[in-house]
Amino acid sequence: MPSIELQPFRPTHDMPLIERWLRDPEVSRWWGESAQVQAALAGHPADHAALIHVDGVAVGLLCWQIPTRRELADAGLDDLPADLVDIDIVIGEAGMRGQGLGPLALELLFERLRREGVKLVGVATALGNSHALAAYARVGLQPYRDFFELGEDYRYLTRHLDNPGQPSAG
């Protein structure tokens, strides 16, 4: 079993690595244009992002945030609780995808967020991203609602951290 840990994201230092991952068609397919992602990451609070390290090597990225009411409304998800923490994850290293690292990293983040008092987390993924849907199911994220955004069908999934067996919001 590999050793997996979350390390602080250092935007200035780590951006070349993120840029390299974003050149991979499999990453850019789901995450979008490199310049846009880099701009968003540059403005993202560093304490709400972490590199996923496996055996001491960075292989992916986690970011989390509380979406604005407008962002939720634009996606048709405005009935989600205001304190929901939305999570984005990518396994950037091609050779590390499909090994169950995403679910392991999410569980580490869920534990951290639970200790911070977060009760509900959620993720969005394109319906065409079957690998992500399967990974999210493995960590107990349950379908909340499908929505359409930027020309793509998405599914939003949620998980209660304070009572994991509780049905999803909505």
Short mmCIF file of N, CA and C in Angstrom, two decimals:
data_model
loop_
_atom_site.label_atom_id
_atom_site.label_comp_id
_atom_site.label_asym_id
_atom_site.label_seq_id
_atom_site.Cartn_x
_atom_site.Cartn_y
_atom_site.Cartn_z
N MET A 1 0.84 -1.19 0.00
CA MET A 1 0.00 0.00 0.00
C MET A 1 0.88 1.25 0.00
N PRO A 2 0.65 2.15 -0.93
CA PRO A 2 1.49 3.36 -0.97
C PRO A 2 1.16 4.28 0.21
N SER A 3 2.14 5.08 0.58
CA SER A 3 1.95 6.09 1.60
C SER A 3 1.38 7.34 0.93
N ILE A 4 0.19 7.75 1.35
CA ILE A 4 -0.45 8.91 0.73
C ILE A 4 -0.65 9.97 1.80
N GLU A 5 -0.35 11.22 1.41
CA GLU A 5 -0.54 12.34 2.33
C GLU A 5 -0.86 13.59 1.55
N LEU A 6 -1.46 14.56 2.26
CA LEU A 6 -1.77 15.85 1.67
C LEU A 6 -0.74 16.84 2.16
N GLN A 7 -0.10 17.53 1.22
CA GLN A 7 0.92 18.53 1.54
C GLN A 7 0.42 19.90 1.12
N PRO A 8 0.82 20.94 1.83
CA PRO A 8 0.37 22.29 1.46
C PRO A 8 0.70 22.62 0.01
N PHE A 9 -0.26 23.29 -0.62
CA PHE A 9 -0.08 23.77 -1.99
C PHE A 9 0.61 25.13 -1.90
N ARG A 10 1.72 25.25 -2.63
CA ARG A 10 2.48 26.51 -2.67
C ARG A 10 2.38 27.04 -4.09
N PRO A 11 1.44 27.97 -4.32
CA PRO A 11 1.14 28.39 -5.70
C PRO A 11 2.37 28.73 -6.54
N THR A 12 3.26 29.55 -6.03
CA THR A 12 4.41 29.97 -6.83
C THR A 12 5.31 28.78 -7.15
N HIS A 13 5.57 27.95 -6.17
CA HIS A 13 6.46 26.81 -6.34
C HIS A 13 5.83 25.69 -7.16
N ASP A 14 4.52 25.42 -6.94
CA ASP A 14 3.87 24.24 -7.52
C ASP A 14 3.22 24.49 -8.88
N MET A 15 3.10 25.74 -9.30
CA MET A 15 2.40 26.03 -10.55
C MET A 15 3.02 25.37 -11.78
N PRO A 16 4.36 25.27 -11.91
CA PRO A 16 4.90 24.55 -13.08
C PRO A 16 4.44 23.09 -13.15
N LEU A 17 4.29 22.45 -12.02
CA LEU A 17 3.80 21.07 -11.98
C LEU A 17 2.34 21.03 -12.45
N ILE A 18 1.54 21.93 -11.95
CA ILE A 18 0.12 22.00 -12.35
C ILE A 18 0.03 22.27 -13.85
N GLU A 19 0.86 23.18 -14.34
CA GLU A 19 0.87 23.50 -15.77
C GLU A 19 1.20 22.25 -16.60
N ARG A 20 2.17 21.47 -16.14
CA ARG A 20 2.51 20.23 -16.85
C ARG A 20 1.33 19.26 -16.87
N TRP A 21 0.66 19.12 -15.75
CA TRP A 21 -0.51 18.23 -15.70
C TRP A 21 -1.60 18.70 -16.64
N LEU A 22 -1.79 20.01 -16.71
CA LEU A 22 -2.86 20.56 -17.55
C LEU A 22 -2.58 20.40 -19.04
N ARG A 23 -1.34 20.12 -19.41
CA ARG A 23 -1.03 19.84 -20.82
C ARG A 23 -1.46 18.44 -21.22
N ASP A 24 -1.73 17.59 -20.25
CA ASP A 24 -2.20 16.22 -20.52
C ASP A 24 -3.66 16.30 -20.99
N PRO A 25 -3.97 15.79 -22.16
CA PRO A 25 -5.34 15.87 -22.67
C PRO A 25 -6.39 15.28 -21.72
N GLU A 26 -6.04 14.25 -20.98
CA GLU A 26 -7.00 13.66 -20.04
C GLU A 26 -7.31 14.61 -18.89
N VAL A 27 -6.37 15.39 -18.47
CA VAL A 27 -6.60 16.38 -17.40
C VAL A 27 -7.33 17.59 -17.97
N SER A 28 -6.84 18.14 -19.08
CA SER A 28 -7.47 19.34 -19.63
C SER A 28 -8.89 19.06 -20.09
N ARG A 29 -9.17 17.84 -20.49
CA ARG A 29 -10.53 17.47 -20.91
C ARG A 29 -11.54 17.77 -19.81
N TRP A 30 -11.18 17.50 -18.56
CA TRP A 30 -12.11 17.68 -17.45
C TRP A 30 -11.88 18.97 -16.68
N TRP A 31 -10.66 19.50 -16.72
CA TRP A 31 -10.36 20.69 -15.92
C TRP A 31 -10.37 21.97 -16.72
N GLY A 32 -10.26 21.88 -18.04
CA GLY A 32 -10.34 23.07 -18.86
C GLY A 32 -9.00 23.63 -19.27
N GLU A 33 -9.05 24.82 -19.82
CA GLU A 33 -7.88 25.48 -20.36
C GLU A 33 -6.88 25.83 -19.26
N SER A 34 -5.62 25.59 -19.54
CA SER A 34 -4.54 25.78 -18.57
C SER A 34 -4.50 27.19 -17.99
N ALA A 35 -4.59 28.20 -18.84
CA ALA A 35 -4.48 29.59 -18.36
C ALA A 35 -5.60 29.92 -17.39
N GLN A 36 -6.82 29.46 -17.68
CA GLN A 36 -7.95 29.71 -16.79
C GLN A 36 -7.76 29.02 -15.45
N VAL A 37 -7.35 27.77 -15.48
CA VAL A 37 -7.15 27.01 -14.24
C VAL A 37 -6.03 27.64 -13.42
N GLN A 38 -4.95 28.01 -14.07
CA GLN A 38 -3.84 28.63 -13.34
C GLN A 38 -4.27 29.96 -12.71
N ALA A 39 -5.05 30.75 -13.41
CA ALA A 39 -5.53 32.01 -12.86
C ALA A 39 -6.42 31.76 -11.65
N ALA A 40 -7.29 30.76 -11.74
CA ALA A 40 -8.17 30.43 -10.61
C ALA A 40 -7.34 29.95 -9.42
N LEU A 41 -6.34 29.13 -9.68
CA LEU A 41 -5.49 28.63 -8.59
C LEU A 41 -4.66 29.74 -7.97
N ALA A 42 -4.21 30.67 -8.78
CA ALA A 42 -3.42 31.78 -8.25
C ALA A 42 -4.23 32.61 -7.27
N GLY A 43 -5.54 32.70 -7.49
CA GLY A 43 -6.40 33.46 -6.60
C GLY A 43 -7.06 32.63 -5.51
N HIS A 44 -6.81 31.33 -5.50
CA HIS A 44 -7.42 30.43 -4.53
C HIS A 44 -6.63 30.48 -3.21
N PRO A 45 -7.32 30.51 -2.08
CA PRO A 45 -6.59 30.51 -0.79
C PRO A 45 -5.70 29.28 -0.67
N ALA A 46 -4.43 29.49 -0.42
CA ALA A 46 -3.48 28.38 -0.36
C ALA A 46 -3.84 27.38 0.74
N ASP A 47 -4.52 27.84 1.79
CA ASP A 47 -4.88 26.91 2.87
C ASP A 47 -6.13 26.10 2.55
N HIS A 48 -6.66 26.27 1.34
CA HIS A 48 -7.79 25.47 0.87
C HIS A 48 -7.40 24.67 -0.38
N ALA A 49 -6.14 24.29 -0.42
CA ALA A 49 -5.63 23.46 -1.51
C ALA A 49 -4.49 22.62 -0.97
N ALA A 50 -4.32 21.45 -1.55
CA ALA A 50 -3.24 20.56 -1.11
C ALA A 50 -2.80 19.68 -2.28
N LEU A 51 -1.51 19.44 -2.31
CA LEU A 51 -0.99 18.47 -3.27
C LEU A 51 -1.14 17.08 -2.67
N ILE A 52 -1.52 16.14 -3.50
CA ILE A 52 -1.62 14.74 -3.10
C ILE A 52 -0.25 14.12 -3.35
N HIS A 53 0.39 13.65 -2.30
CA HIS A 53 1.69 13.01 -2.42
C HIS A 53 1.55 11.51 -2.18
N VAL A 54 2.19 10.73 -3.03
CA VAL A 54 2.26 9.29 -2.88
C VAL A 54 3.72 8.91 -2.78
N ASP A 55 4.06 8.31 -1.66
CA ASP A 55 5.45 7.95 -1.39
C ASP A 55 6.38 9.14 -1.63
N GLY A 56 5.92 10.32 -1.20
CA GLY A 56 6.73 11.53 -1.26
C GLY A 56 6.73 12.27 -2.59
N VAL A 57 5.98 11.79 -3.58
CA VAL A 57 5.95 12.42 -4.90
C VAL A 57 4.56 13.00 -5.16
N ALA A 58 4.52 14.26 -5.61
CA ALA A 58 3.24 14.91 -5.91
C ALA A 58 2.62 14.25 -7.14
N VAL A 59 1.35 13.82 -7.00
CA VAL A 59 0.65 13.16 -8.10
C VAL A 59 -0.68 13.80 -8.43
N GLY A 60 -1.16 14.70 -7.56
CA GLY A 60 -2.47 15.29 -7.79
C GLY A 60 -2.71 16.51 -6.92
N LEU A 61 -3.89 17.06 -7.07
CA LEU A 61 -4.25 18.30 -6.39
C LEU A 61 -5.69 18.23 -5.90
N LEU A 62 -5.90 18.74 -4.71
CA LEU A 62 -7.23 18.93 -4.13
C LEU A 62 -7.41 20.42 -3.86
N CYS A 63 -8.59 20.94 -4.17
CA CYS A 63 -8.96 22.32 -3.81
C CYS A 63 -10.35 22.25 -3.21
N TRP A 64 -10.62 23.11 -2.24
CA TRP A 64 -11.95 23.14 -1.66
C TRP A 64 -12.33 24.57 -1.34
N GLN A 65 -13.63 24.83 -1.37
CA GLN A 65 -14.15 26.17 -1.18
C GLN A 65 -15.63 26.09 -0.86
N ILE A 66 -16.15 27.16 -0.27
CA ILE A 66 -17.59 27.31 -0.10
C ILE A 66 -18.07 28.12 -1.30
N PRO A 67 -18.89 27.50 -2.17
CA PRO A 67 -19.33 28.23 -3.36
C PRO A 67 -20.27 29.38 -2.97
N THR A 68 -20.26 30.41 -3.79
CA THR A 68 -21.16 31.53 -3.55
C THR A 68 -22.59 31.10 -3.89
N ARG A 69 -23.54 31.83 -3.36
CA ARG A 69 -24.95 31.55 -3.67
C ARG A 69 -25.18 31.70 -5.18
N ARG A 70 -24.51 32.67 -5.78
CA ARG A 70 -24.69 32.87 -7.23
C ARG A 70 -24.15 31.67 -8.02
N GLU A 71 -22.98 31.16 -7.62
CA GLU A 71 -22.43 29.98 -8.32
C GLU A 71 -23.39 28.81 -8.22
N LEU A 72 -23.96 28.61 -7.04
CA LEU A 72 -24.91 27.51 -6.86
C LEU A 72 -26.18 27.75 -7.69
N ALA A 73 -26.67 28.97 -7.67
CA ALA A 73 -27.88 29.30 -8.44
C ALA A 73 -27.65 29.10 -9.94
N ASP A 74 -26.48 29.52 -10.42
CA ASP A 74 -26.17 29.37 -11.85
C ASP A 74 -26.19 27.91 -12.29
N ALA A 75 -25.87 27.00 -11.37
CA ALA A 75 -25.86 25.57 -11.69
C ALA A 75 -27.19 24.90 -11.32
N GLY A 76 -28.14 25.68 -10.82
CA GLY A 76 -29.41 25.10 -10.41
C GLY A 76 -29.31 24.32 -9.11
N LEU A 77 -28.32 24.66 -8.30
CA LEU A 77 -28.08 23.96 -7.04
C LEU A 77 -28.25 24.88 -5.84
N ASP A 78 -29.07 25.92 -6.00
CA ASP A 78 -29.18 26.92 -4.96
C ASP A 78 -29.90 26.44 -3.71
N ASP A 79 -30.43 25.24 -3.71
CA ASP A 79 -31.05 24.70 -2.50
C ASP A 79 -30.05 23.94 -1.62
N LEU A 80 -28.79 23.88 -2.05
CA LEU A 80 -27.77 23.29 -1.19
C LEU A 80 -27.50 24.22 -0.01
N PRO A 81 -27.13 23.68 1.13
CA PRO A 81 -26.85 24.53 2.30
C PRO A 81 -25.70 25.50 2.02
N ALA A 82 -25.79 26.67 2.63
CA ALA A 82 -24.81 27.74 2.41
C ALA A 82 -23.42 27.36 2.90
N ASP A 83 -23.33 26.39 3.81
CA ASP A 83 -22.02 26.02 4.36
C ASP A 83 -21.41 24.79 3.68
N LEU A 84 -22.00 24.35 2.59
CA LEU A 84 -21.45 23.23 1.83
C LEU A 84 -20.02 23.54 1.39
N VAL A 85 -19.12 22.57 1.50
CA VAL A 85 -17.76 22.73 0.99
C VAL A 85 -17.65 21.93 -0.30
N ASP A 86 -17.36 22.64 -1.37
CA ASP A 86 -17.23 22.06 -2.70
C ASP A 86 -15.76 21.68 -2.92
N ILE A 87 -15.55 20.51 -3.49
CA ILE A 87 -14.19 19.97 -3.66
C ILE A 87 -13.90 19.71 -5.13
N ASP A 88 -12.68 20.03 -5.55
CA ASP A 88 -12.17 19.68 -6.87
C ASP A 88 -10.93 18.81 -6.65
N ILE A 89 -10.80 17.78 -7.47
CA ILE A 89 -9.65 16.88 -7.35
C ILE A 89 -9.18 16.47 -8.73
N VAL A 90 -7.86 16.33 -8.85
CA VAL A 90 -7.28 15.79 -10.07
C VAL A 90 -6.07 14.93 -9.69
N ILE A 91 -5.97 13.79 -10.32
CA ILE A 91 -4.73 13.01 -10.27
C ILE A 91 -4.03 13.37 -11.58
N GLY A 92 -2.98 14.17 -11.48
CA GLY A 92 -2.32 14.72 -12.65
C GLY A 92 -1.33 13.80 -13.31
N GLU A 93 -0.70 12.95 -12.52
CA GLU A 93 0.30 12.03 -13.08
C GLU A 93 -0.40 10.86 -13.75
N ALA A 94 -0.24 10.76 -15.07
CA ALA A 94 -0.96 9.75 -15.85
C ALA A 94 -0.75 8.34 -15.33
N GLY A 95 0.46 8.00 -14.95
CA GLY A 95 0.75 6.65 -14.49
C GLY A 95 0.16 6.32 -13.13
N MET A 96 -0.39 7.31 -12.46
CA MET A 96 -0.96 7.10 -11.13
C MET A 96 -2.48 7.04 -11.14
N ARG A 97 -3.10 7.32 -12.28
CA ARG A 97 -4.56 7.28 -12.36
C ARG A 97 -5.05 5.84 -12.34
N GLY A 98 -6.25 5.66 -11.81
CA GLY A 98 -6.87 4.34 -11.82
C GLY A 98 -6.34 3.41 -10.75
N GLN A 99 -5.61 3.94 -9.78
CA GLN A 99 -5.04 3.10 -8.71
C GLN A 99 -5.73 3.31 -7.36
N GLY A 100 -6.83 4.05 -7.36
CA GLY A 100 -7.55 4.29 -6.12
C GLY A 100 -6.99 5.39 -5.26
N LEU A 101 -6.10 6.21 -5.81
CA LEU A 101 -5.47 7.29 -5.04
C LEU A 101 -6.44 8.44 -4.77
N GLY A 102 -7.32 8.74 -5.72
CA GLY A 102 -8.30 9.80 -5.54
C GLY A 102 -9.19 9.55 -4.32
N PRO A 103 -9.80 8.37 -4.22
CA PRO A 103 -10.62 8.09 -3.04
C PRO A 103 -9.82 8.15 -1.73
N LEU A 104 -8.59 7.67 -1.74
CA LEU A 104 -7.77 7.73 -0.53
C LEU A 104 -7.49 9.19 -0.14
N ALA A 105 -7.17 10.01 -1.12
CA ALA A 105 -6.91 11.43 -0.85
C ALA A 105 -8.18 12.13 -0.36
N LEU A 106 -9.31 11.80 -0.96
CA LEU A 106 -10.58 12.40 -0.52
C LEU A 106 -10.89 12.03 0.93
N GLU A 107 -10.65 10.79 1.29
CA GLU A 107 -10.90 10.39 2.69
C GLU A 107 -10.01 11.18 3.65
N LEU A 108 -8.76 11.43 3.27
CA LEU A 108 -7.89 12.26 4.11
C LEU A 108 -8.45 13.67 4.24
N LEU A 109 -8.91 14.24 3.13
CA LEU A 109 -9.49 15.57 3.18
C LEU A 109 -10.78 15.58 3.99
N PHE A 110 -11.63 14.57 3.81
CA PHE A 110 -12.88 14.51 4.57
C PHE A 110 -12.59 14.51 6.06
N GLU A 111 -11.60 13.75 6.48
CA GLU A 111 -11.26 13.70 7.91
C GLU A 111 -10.80 15.07 8.40
N ARG A 112 -9.99 15.72 7.61
CA ARG A 112 -9.52 17.07 7.98
C ARG A 112 -10.70 18.04 8.10
N LEU A 113 -11.58 18.02 7.10
CA LEU A 113 -12.73 18.91 7.11
C LEU A 113 -13.68 18.59 8.26
N ARG A 114 -13.86 17.31 8.56
CA ARG A 114 -14.70 16.90 9.69
C ARG A 114 -14.15 17.50 10.99
N ARG A 115 -12.84 17.44 11.18
CA ARG A 115 -12.23 18.01 12.39
C ARG A 115 -12.43 19.52 12.45
N GLU A 116 -12.55 20.17 11.29
CA GLU A 116 -12.78 21.62 11.22
C GLU A 116 -14.26 21.97 11.38
N GLY A 117 -15.11 20.97 11.52
CA GLY A 117 -16.53 21.22 11.74
C GLY A 117 -17.39 21.22 10.49
N VAL A 118 -16.82 20.86 9.34
CA VAL A 118 -17.61 20.81 8.11
C VAL A 118 -18.57 19.64 8.19
N LYS A 119 -19.80 19.88 7.80
CA LYS A 119 -20.83 18.85 7.87
C LYS A 119 -21.19 18.24 6.51
N LEU A 120 -21.07 19.03 5.44
CA LEU A 120 -21.49 18.56 4.14
C LEU A 120 -20.46 18.95 3.08
N VAL A 121 -20.06 17.96 2.28
CA VAL A 121 -19.15 18.21 1.17
C VAL A 121 -19.82 17.79 -0.13
N GLY A 122 -19.33 18.35 -1.23
CA GLY A 122 -19.87 17.99 -2.52
C GLY A 122 -18.83 18.11 -3.61
N VAL A 123 -19.09 17.41 -4.70
CA VAL A 123 -18.24 17.47 -5.88
C VAL A 123 -19.14 17.47 -7.12
N ALA A 124 -18.65 18.07 -8.17
CA ALA A 124 -19.33 18.03 -9.46
C ALA A 124 -18.42 17.31 -10.44
N THR A 125 -19.02 16.54 -11.30
CA THR A 125 -18.25 15.91 -12.36
C THR A 125 -19.12 15.75 -13.59
N ALA A 126 -18.49 15.76 -14.74
CA ALA A 126 -19.21 15.53 -15.99
C ALA A 126 -19.76 14.11 -15.99
N LEU A 127 -20.98 13.95 -16.50
CA LEU A 127 -21.56 12.62 -16.55
C LEU A 127 -20.72 11.68 -17.42
N GLY A 128 -19.97 12.24 -18.35
CA GLY A 128 -19.10 11.41 -19.19
C GLY A 128 -17.84 10.94 -18.50
N ASN A 129 -17.57 11.43 -17.29
CA ASN A 129 -16.36 11.05 -16.56
C ASN A 129 -16.66 9.86 -15.66
N SER A 130 -16.77 8.70 -16.25
CA SER A 130 -17.17 7.49 -15.52
C SER A 130 -16.16 7.11 -14.44
N HIS A 131 -14.88 7.38 -14.66
CA HIS A 131 -13.86 7.06 -13.65
C HIS A 131 -14.08 7.89 -12.39
N ALA A 132 -14.37 9.18 -12.55
CA ALA A 132 -14.62 10.04 -11.39
C ALA A 132 -15.90 9.61 -10.68
N LEU A 133 -16.95 9.30 -11.43
CA LEU A 133 -18.20 8.87 -10.80
C LEU A 133 -17.98 7.61 -9.95
N ALA A 134 -17.21 6.68 -10.46
CA ALA A 134 -16.93 5.44 -9.71
C ALA A 134 -16.10 5.75 -8.46
N ALA A 135 -15.11 6.63 -8.60
CA ALA A 135 -14.26 6.98 -7.45
C ALA A 135 -15.09 7.67 -6.37
N TYR A 136 -15.97 8.56 -6.77
CA TYR A 136 -16.79 9.28 -5.80
C TYR A 136 -17.75 8.33 -5.08
N ALA A 137 -18.28 7.37 -5.79
CA ALA A 137 -19.16 6.38 -5.15
C ALA A 137 -18.40 5.59 -4.09
N ARG A 138 -17.13 5.29 -4.36
CA ARG A 138 -16.32 4.51 -3.40
C ARG A 138 -16.12 5.24 -2.07
N VAL A 139 -16.22 6.57 -2.07
CA VAL A 139 -16.05 7.32 -0.81
C VAL A 139 -17.39 7.80 -0.26
N GLY A 140 -18.47 7.24 -0.74
CA GLY A 140 -19.77 7.53 -0.16
C GLY A 140 -20.44 8.79 -0.64
N LEU A 141 -19.93 9.40 -1.70
CA LEU A 141 -20.62 10.55 -2.27
C LEU A 141 -21.83 10.04 -3.03
N GLN A 142 -22.98 10.67 -2.77
CA GLN A 142 -24.23 10.21 -3.37
C GLN A 142 -24.78 11.25 -4.32
N PRO A 143 -25.42 10.81 -5.41
CA PRO A 143 -25.98 11.76 -6.37
C PRO A 143 -26.95 12.73 -5.69
N TYR A 144 -26.79 13.98 -6.02
CA TYR A 144 -27.69 15.03 -5.52
C TYR A 144 -28.60 15.49 -6.66
N ARG A 145 -27.98 15.93 -7.76
CA ARG A 145 -28.75 16.39 -8.90
C ARG A 145 -27.85 16.51 -10.12
N ASP A 146 -28.43 16.25 -11.28
CA ASP A 146 -27.73 16.50 -12.53
C ASP A 146 -28.02 17.94 -12.94
N PHE A 147 -27.06 18.54 -13.65
CA PHE A 147 -27.25 19.90 -14.13
C PHE A 147 -26.45 20.08 -15.41
N PHE A 148 -26.74 21.14 -16.11
CA PHE A 148 -26.11 21.44 -17.40
C PHE A 148 -25.37 22.76 -17.26
N GLU A 149 -24.08 22.76 -17.64
CA GLU A 149 -23.28 23.98 -17.53
C GLU A 149 -22.18 23.94 -18.58
N LEU A 150 -21.95 25.07 -19.21
CA LEU A 150 -20.87 25.21 -20.19
C LEU A 150 -20.93 24.12 -21.26
N GLY A 151 -22.14 23.78 -21.71
CA GLY A 151 -22.31 22.82 -22.79
C GLY A 151 -22.12 21.36 -22.40
N GLU A 152 -22.13 21.06 -21.11
CA GLU A 152 -21.86 19.70 -20.64
C GLU A 152 -22.86 19.31 -19.55
N ASP A 153 -23.25 18.04 -19.54
CA ASP A 153 -24.09 17.50 -18.47
C ASP A 153 -23.20 17.08 -17.30
N TYR A 154 -23.57 17.52 -16.11
CA TYR A 154 -22.81 17.24 -14.90
C TYR A 154 -23.70 16.57 -13.86
N ARG A 155 -23.06 15.95 -12.91
CA ARG A 155 -23.76 15.42 -11.73
C ARG A 155 -23.08 16.01 -10.50
N TYR A 156 -23.90 16.48 -9.58
CA TYR A 156 -23.38 16.94 -8.30
C TYR A 156 -23.65 15.84 -7.29
N LEU A 157 -22.63 15.55 -6.48
CA LEU A 157 -22.73 14.50 -5.47
C LEU A 157 -22.38 15.10 -4.11
N THR A 158 -22.99 14.58 -3.05
CA THR A 158 -22.73 15.10 -1.72
C THR A 158 -22.48 13.96 -0.74
N ARG A 159 -21.87 14.34 0.39
CA ARG A 159 -21.68 13.39 1.49
C ARG A 159 -21.73 14.17 2.80
N HIS A 160 -22.50 13.65 3.74
CA HIS A 160 -22.53 14.22 5.08
C HIS A 160 -21.34 13.69 5.86
N LEU A 161 -20.55 14.58 6.43
CA LEU A 161 -19.38 14.16 7.20
C LEU A 161 -19.72 13.90 8.66
N ASP A 162 -20.76 14.55 9.16
CA ASP A 162 -21.13 14.37 10.56
C ASP A 162 -21.97 13.11 10.76
N ASN A 163 -22.61 12.62 9.69
CA ASN A 163 -23.42 11.42 9.74
C ASN A 163 -23.38 10.78 8.37
N PRO A 164 -22.31 10.03 8.07
CA PRO A 164 -22.11 9.53 6.71
C PRO A 164 -23.27 8.70 6.15
N GLY A 165 -24.09 8.10 7.00
CA GLY A 165 -25.20 7.29 6.50
C GLY A 165 -26.41 8.12 6.13
N GLN A 166 -26.41 9.42 6.46
CA GLN A 166 -27.55 10.29 6.18
C GLN A 166 -27.68 10.49 4.68
N PRO A 167 -28.93 10.47 4.16
CA PRO A 167 -29.10 10.71 2.73
C PRO A 167 -28.56 12.07 2.33
N SER A 168 -28.24 12.20 1.05
CA SER A 168 -27.74 13.47 0.52
C SER A 168 -28.77 14.57 0.71
N ALA A 169 -28.26 15.80 0.74
CA ALA A 169 -29.16 16.96 0.85
C ALA A 169 -30.08 17.00 -0.35
N GLY A 170 -31.25 17.56 -0.13
CA GLY A 170 -32.15 17.77 -1.26
C GLY A 170 -33.34 16.91 -1.30
#
